[in-house]
Coordinates of C-alpha atoms in Angstrom, one line a residue:
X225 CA 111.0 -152.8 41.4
X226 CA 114.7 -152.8 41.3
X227 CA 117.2 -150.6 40.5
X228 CA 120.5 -151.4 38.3
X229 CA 123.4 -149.1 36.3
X230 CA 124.9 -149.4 33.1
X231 CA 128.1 -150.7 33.1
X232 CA 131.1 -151.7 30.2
X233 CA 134.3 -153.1 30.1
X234 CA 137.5 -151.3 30.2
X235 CA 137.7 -151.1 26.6
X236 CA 134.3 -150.6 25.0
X237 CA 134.7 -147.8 23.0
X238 CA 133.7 -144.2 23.5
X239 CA 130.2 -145.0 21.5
X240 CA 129.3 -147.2 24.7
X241 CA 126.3 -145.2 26.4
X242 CA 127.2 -146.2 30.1
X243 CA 127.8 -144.5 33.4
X244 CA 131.4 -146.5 34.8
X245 CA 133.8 -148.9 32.5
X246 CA 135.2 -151.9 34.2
X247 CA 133.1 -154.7 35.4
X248 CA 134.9 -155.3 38.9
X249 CA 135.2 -152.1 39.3
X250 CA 131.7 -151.0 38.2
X251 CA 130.4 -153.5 40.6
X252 CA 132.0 -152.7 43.8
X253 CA 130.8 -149.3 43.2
X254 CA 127.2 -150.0 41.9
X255 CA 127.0 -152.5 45.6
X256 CA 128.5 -149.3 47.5
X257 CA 126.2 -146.9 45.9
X258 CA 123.1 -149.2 46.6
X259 CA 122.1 -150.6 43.2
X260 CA 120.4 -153.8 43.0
X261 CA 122.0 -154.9 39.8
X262 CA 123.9 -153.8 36.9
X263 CA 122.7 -153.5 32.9
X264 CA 125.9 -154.9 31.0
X265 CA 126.6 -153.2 27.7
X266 CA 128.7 -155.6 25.8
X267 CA 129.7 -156.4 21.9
X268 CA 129.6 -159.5 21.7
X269 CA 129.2 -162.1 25.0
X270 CA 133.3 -163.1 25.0
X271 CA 133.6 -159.3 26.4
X272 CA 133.1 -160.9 30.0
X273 CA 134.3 -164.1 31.7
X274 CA 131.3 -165.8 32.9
X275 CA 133.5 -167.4 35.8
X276 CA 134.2 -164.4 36.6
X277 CA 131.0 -162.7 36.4
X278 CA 129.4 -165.0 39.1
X279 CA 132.5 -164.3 41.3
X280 CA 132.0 -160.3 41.0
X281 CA 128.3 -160.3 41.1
X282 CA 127.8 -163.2 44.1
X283 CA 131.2 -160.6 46.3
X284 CA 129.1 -157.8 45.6
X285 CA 125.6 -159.0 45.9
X286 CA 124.3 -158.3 42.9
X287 CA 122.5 -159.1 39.8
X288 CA 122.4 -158.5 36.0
X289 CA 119.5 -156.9 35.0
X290 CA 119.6 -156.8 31.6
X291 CA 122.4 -157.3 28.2
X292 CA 122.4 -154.4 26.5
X293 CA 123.6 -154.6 22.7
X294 CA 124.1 -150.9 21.7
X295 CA 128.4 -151.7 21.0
X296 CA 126.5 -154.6 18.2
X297 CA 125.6 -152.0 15.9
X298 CA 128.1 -148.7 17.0
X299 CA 131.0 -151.1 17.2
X300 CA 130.8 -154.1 14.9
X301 CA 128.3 -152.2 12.3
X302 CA 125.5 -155.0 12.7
X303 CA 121.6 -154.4 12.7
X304 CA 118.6 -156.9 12.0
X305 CA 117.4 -154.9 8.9
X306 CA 120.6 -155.0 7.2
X307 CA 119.4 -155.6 3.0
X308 CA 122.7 -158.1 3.3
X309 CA 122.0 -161.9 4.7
X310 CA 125.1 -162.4 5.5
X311 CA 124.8 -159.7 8.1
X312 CA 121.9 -160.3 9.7
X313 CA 123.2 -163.9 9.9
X314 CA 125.7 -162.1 12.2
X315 CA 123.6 -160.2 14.3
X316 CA 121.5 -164.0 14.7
X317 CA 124.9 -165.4 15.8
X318 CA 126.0 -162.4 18.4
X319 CA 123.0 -162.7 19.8
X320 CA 122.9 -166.3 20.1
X321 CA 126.2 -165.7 22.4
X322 CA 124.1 -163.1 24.6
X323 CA 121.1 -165.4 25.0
X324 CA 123.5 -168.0 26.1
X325 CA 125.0 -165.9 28.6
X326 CA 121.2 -164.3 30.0
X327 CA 120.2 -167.8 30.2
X328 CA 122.8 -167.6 33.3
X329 CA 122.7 -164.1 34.0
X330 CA 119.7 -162.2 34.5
X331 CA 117.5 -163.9 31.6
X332 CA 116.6 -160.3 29.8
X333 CA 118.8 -159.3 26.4
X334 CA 117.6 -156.0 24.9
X335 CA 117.4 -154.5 21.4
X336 CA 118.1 -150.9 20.8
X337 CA 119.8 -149.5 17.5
X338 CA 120.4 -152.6 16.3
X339 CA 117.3 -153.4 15.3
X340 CA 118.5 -151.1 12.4
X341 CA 116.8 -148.2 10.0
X342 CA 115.2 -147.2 6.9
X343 CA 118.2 -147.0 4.8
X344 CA 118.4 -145.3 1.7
X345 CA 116.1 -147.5 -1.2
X346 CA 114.4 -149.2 1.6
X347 CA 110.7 -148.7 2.2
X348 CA 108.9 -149.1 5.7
X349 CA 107.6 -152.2 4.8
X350 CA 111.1 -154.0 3.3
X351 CA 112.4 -152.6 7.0
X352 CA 109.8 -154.1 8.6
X353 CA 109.8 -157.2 7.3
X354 CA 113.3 -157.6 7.7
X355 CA 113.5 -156.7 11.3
X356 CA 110.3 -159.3 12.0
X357 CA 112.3 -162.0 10.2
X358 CA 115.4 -161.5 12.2
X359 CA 114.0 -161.0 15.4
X360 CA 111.5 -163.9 15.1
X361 CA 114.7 -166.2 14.7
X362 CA 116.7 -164.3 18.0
X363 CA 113.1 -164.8 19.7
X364 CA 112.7 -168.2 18.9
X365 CA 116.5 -169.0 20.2
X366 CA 115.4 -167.1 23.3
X367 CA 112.6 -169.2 23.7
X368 CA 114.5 -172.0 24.2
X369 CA 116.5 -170.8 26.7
X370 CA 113.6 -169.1 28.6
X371 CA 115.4 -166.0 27.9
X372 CA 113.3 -162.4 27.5
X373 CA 114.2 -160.1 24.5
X374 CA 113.1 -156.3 25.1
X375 CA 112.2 -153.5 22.5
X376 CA 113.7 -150.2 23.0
X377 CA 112.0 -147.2 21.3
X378 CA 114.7 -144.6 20.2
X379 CA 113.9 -141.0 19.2
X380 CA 114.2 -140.0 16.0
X381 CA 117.1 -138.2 15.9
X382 CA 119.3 -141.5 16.7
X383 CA 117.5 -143.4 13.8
X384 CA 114.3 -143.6 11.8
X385 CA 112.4 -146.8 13.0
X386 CA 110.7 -147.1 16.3
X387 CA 110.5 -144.3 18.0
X388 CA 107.9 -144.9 20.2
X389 CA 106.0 -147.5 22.5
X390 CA 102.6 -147.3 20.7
X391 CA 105.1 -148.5 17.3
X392 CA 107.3 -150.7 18.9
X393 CA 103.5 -152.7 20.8
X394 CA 102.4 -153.0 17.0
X395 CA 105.8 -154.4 16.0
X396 CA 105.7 -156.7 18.5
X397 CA 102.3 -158.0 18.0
X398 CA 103.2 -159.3 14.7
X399 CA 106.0 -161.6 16.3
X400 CA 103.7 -163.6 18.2
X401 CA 106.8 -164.7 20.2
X402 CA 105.6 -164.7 24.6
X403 CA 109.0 -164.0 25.4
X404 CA 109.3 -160.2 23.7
X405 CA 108.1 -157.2 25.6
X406 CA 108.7 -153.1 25.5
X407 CA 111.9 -151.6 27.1
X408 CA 111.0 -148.0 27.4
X409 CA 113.0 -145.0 28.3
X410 CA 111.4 -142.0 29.5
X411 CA 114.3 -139.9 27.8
X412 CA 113.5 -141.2 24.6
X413 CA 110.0 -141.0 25.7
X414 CA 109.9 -137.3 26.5
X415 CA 110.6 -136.5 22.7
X416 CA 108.3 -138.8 21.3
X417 CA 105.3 -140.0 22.8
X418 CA 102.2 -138.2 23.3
X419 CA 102.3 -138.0 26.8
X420 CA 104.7 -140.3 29.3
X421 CA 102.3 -141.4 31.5
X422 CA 99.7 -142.2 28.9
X423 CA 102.1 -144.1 26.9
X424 CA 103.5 -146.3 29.1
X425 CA 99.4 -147.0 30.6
X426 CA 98.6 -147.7 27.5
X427 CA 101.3 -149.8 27.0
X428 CA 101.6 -151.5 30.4
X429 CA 101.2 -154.9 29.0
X430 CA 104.3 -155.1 27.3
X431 CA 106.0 -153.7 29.0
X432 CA 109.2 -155.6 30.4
X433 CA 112.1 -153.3 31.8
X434 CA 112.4 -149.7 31.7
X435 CA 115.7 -146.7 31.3
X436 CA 115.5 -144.0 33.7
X437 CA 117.3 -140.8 33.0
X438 CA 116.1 -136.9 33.0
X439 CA 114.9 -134.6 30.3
X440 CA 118.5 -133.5 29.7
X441 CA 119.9 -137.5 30.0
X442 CA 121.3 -136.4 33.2
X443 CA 121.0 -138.5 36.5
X444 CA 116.8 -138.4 37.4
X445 CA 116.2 -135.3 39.5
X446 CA 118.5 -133.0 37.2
X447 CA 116.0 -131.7 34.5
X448 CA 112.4 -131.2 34.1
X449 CA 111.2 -134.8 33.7
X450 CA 108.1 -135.5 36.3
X451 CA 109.2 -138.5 38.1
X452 CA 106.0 -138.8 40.3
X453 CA 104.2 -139.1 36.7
X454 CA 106.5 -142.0 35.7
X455 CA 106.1 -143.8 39.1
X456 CA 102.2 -143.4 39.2
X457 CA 101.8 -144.5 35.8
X458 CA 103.8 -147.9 36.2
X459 CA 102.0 -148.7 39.6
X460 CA 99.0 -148.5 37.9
X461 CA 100.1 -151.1 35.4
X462 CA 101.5 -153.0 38.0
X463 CA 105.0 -153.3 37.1
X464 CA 107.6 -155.0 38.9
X465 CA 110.5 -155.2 37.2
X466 CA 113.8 -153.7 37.0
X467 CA 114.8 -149.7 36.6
X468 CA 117.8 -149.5 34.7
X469 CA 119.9 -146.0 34.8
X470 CA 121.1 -145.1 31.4
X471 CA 122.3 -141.1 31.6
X472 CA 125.5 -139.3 30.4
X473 CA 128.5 -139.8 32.8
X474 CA 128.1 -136.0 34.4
X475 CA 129.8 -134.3 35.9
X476 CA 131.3 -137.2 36.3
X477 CA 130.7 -141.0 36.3
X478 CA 130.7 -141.3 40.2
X479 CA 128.9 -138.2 41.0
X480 CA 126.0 -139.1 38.5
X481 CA 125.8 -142.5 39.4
X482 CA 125.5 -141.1 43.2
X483 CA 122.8 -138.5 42.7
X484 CA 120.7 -141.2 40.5
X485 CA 121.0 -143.9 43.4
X486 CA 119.6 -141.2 46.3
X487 CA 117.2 -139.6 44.3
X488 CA 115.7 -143.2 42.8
X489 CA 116.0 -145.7 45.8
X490 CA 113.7 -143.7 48.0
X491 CA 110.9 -143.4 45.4
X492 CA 111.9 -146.9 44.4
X493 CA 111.3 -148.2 48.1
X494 CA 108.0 -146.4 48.4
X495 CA 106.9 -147.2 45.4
X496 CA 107.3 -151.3 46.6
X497 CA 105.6 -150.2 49.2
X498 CA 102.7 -149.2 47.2
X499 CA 102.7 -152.1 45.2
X500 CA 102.5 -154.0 48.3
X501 CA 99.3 -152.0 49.5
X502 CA 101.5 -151.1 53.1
X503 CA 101.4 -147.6 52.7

């Protein structure tokens, strides 16, 4: 497992759910601070030179871990289950650019809120539908480009469709895409599954990348979440993939980042250890 921070450019907008702004910036800190990689929250994929991308990320040893497309639908207003064509033609298209760019850079592009809601005259099953018909197109372009697109259950009080891993597994199972997978986070988690551990047992197969924050979206290690829970249950489902932190920039950016890097990377390296039956 490897752990990675959510980052922005300068100018994503206040709606952008990261812990530092600036990519260079971000970076030198994230490499400082001991982070393996960084989770790039960006609108559309023109928001970062790719040049320059490789040049920041090969200076500061580190990777991308994931695309993260949260700005697509707080920003430019776009989700997969949008009743208009025309929009979820443009949702098809951003995400196009992102797959292009994970095909270079870290091969994983997730879907969050813009996978969109039950909107007023909509039933469950029009939302549904919707949402496999879009994604199965994003999927198949992913495909192609041996790129990995991740699920995100959000709880209900952010929206009204997928709020948890045992609905986003059935989801999923009717896409009969290989490249889709589960992107749980144990925020999210703690309001809506039945129990954390279970859940993400239960789920292990599909699961592909996971958001780490506390019960009160601080840095782990500031509220009542049971880490050791979280940790235990993933070993036994063998996962080895990245560990994304996703929290509220508090007190502020730096100091979060900080106390999630030193209280993760030590459970982080025994729990590789574990994996790797040494201790």
């Amino acid at each position: 497992m490897k752990l990675s921070v959510a980052i922005a450019g300068e100018n994503a907008l206040p709606s952008a759910f990261v812990v530092w702004r600036g990519f260079q910036d971000s970076m030198r800190k994230a490499a400082e601070y001991g982070y393996h990689g960084v989770e790039l929250a960006l609108k559309t994929a023109a928001d970062v030179s790719r040049d320059k991308l490789a040049d920041w990320l090969a200076r500061y040893s580190l990777e991308v871990s994931c695309i993260s497309t949260g700005q697509v639908f707080a920003d430019l207003g776009l989700y997969f289950t949008h009743p208009d064509r025309e929009i979820r033609d443009r949702v098809v298209e951003v995400f196009a650019g992102f797959i292009e760019l994970a095909q270079d850079f870290g091969g994983v592009v997730n879907i969050g809120r813009v996978r969109g809601f039950i909107g007023p005259g909509q039933s469950p099953e029009q939302v549904e539908r919707l949402f496999l018909e879009t994604a199965g197109r994003v999927c198949g372009q992913a495909l192609h480009k041996k790129v990995t697109i991740i699920l995100e259950p959000v709880n209900r009080y952010e929206i009204n469709f997928i709020n948890n891993l045992d609905e986003g597994s059935r989801l999923l199972s009717k896409l009969h895409y290989p490249n889709v997978g589960l992107m749980p986070d144990v925020f999210h988690m703690n309001m809506e599954d039945d129990h954390i551990g279970a859940s993400l047992k239960r789920n292990g197969a599909m699961i592909k990348y996971i958001h780490l924050a506390d019960s009160n979206r601080l840095a782990p290690g500031q509220g009542h979440l049971d880490f050791a829970e979280v940790f235990t249950a993933l070993g036994e489902t063998g996962y080895d993939g990245w560990a994304a932190v996703e929290i509220l920039a508090k007190p502020d950016p730096d100091l979060a980042a900080r106390q999630a890097a030193e209280y993760l990377l030590p459970r982080i390296k025994q729990y590789n250890l574990q994996q790797l039956g040494k201790i």
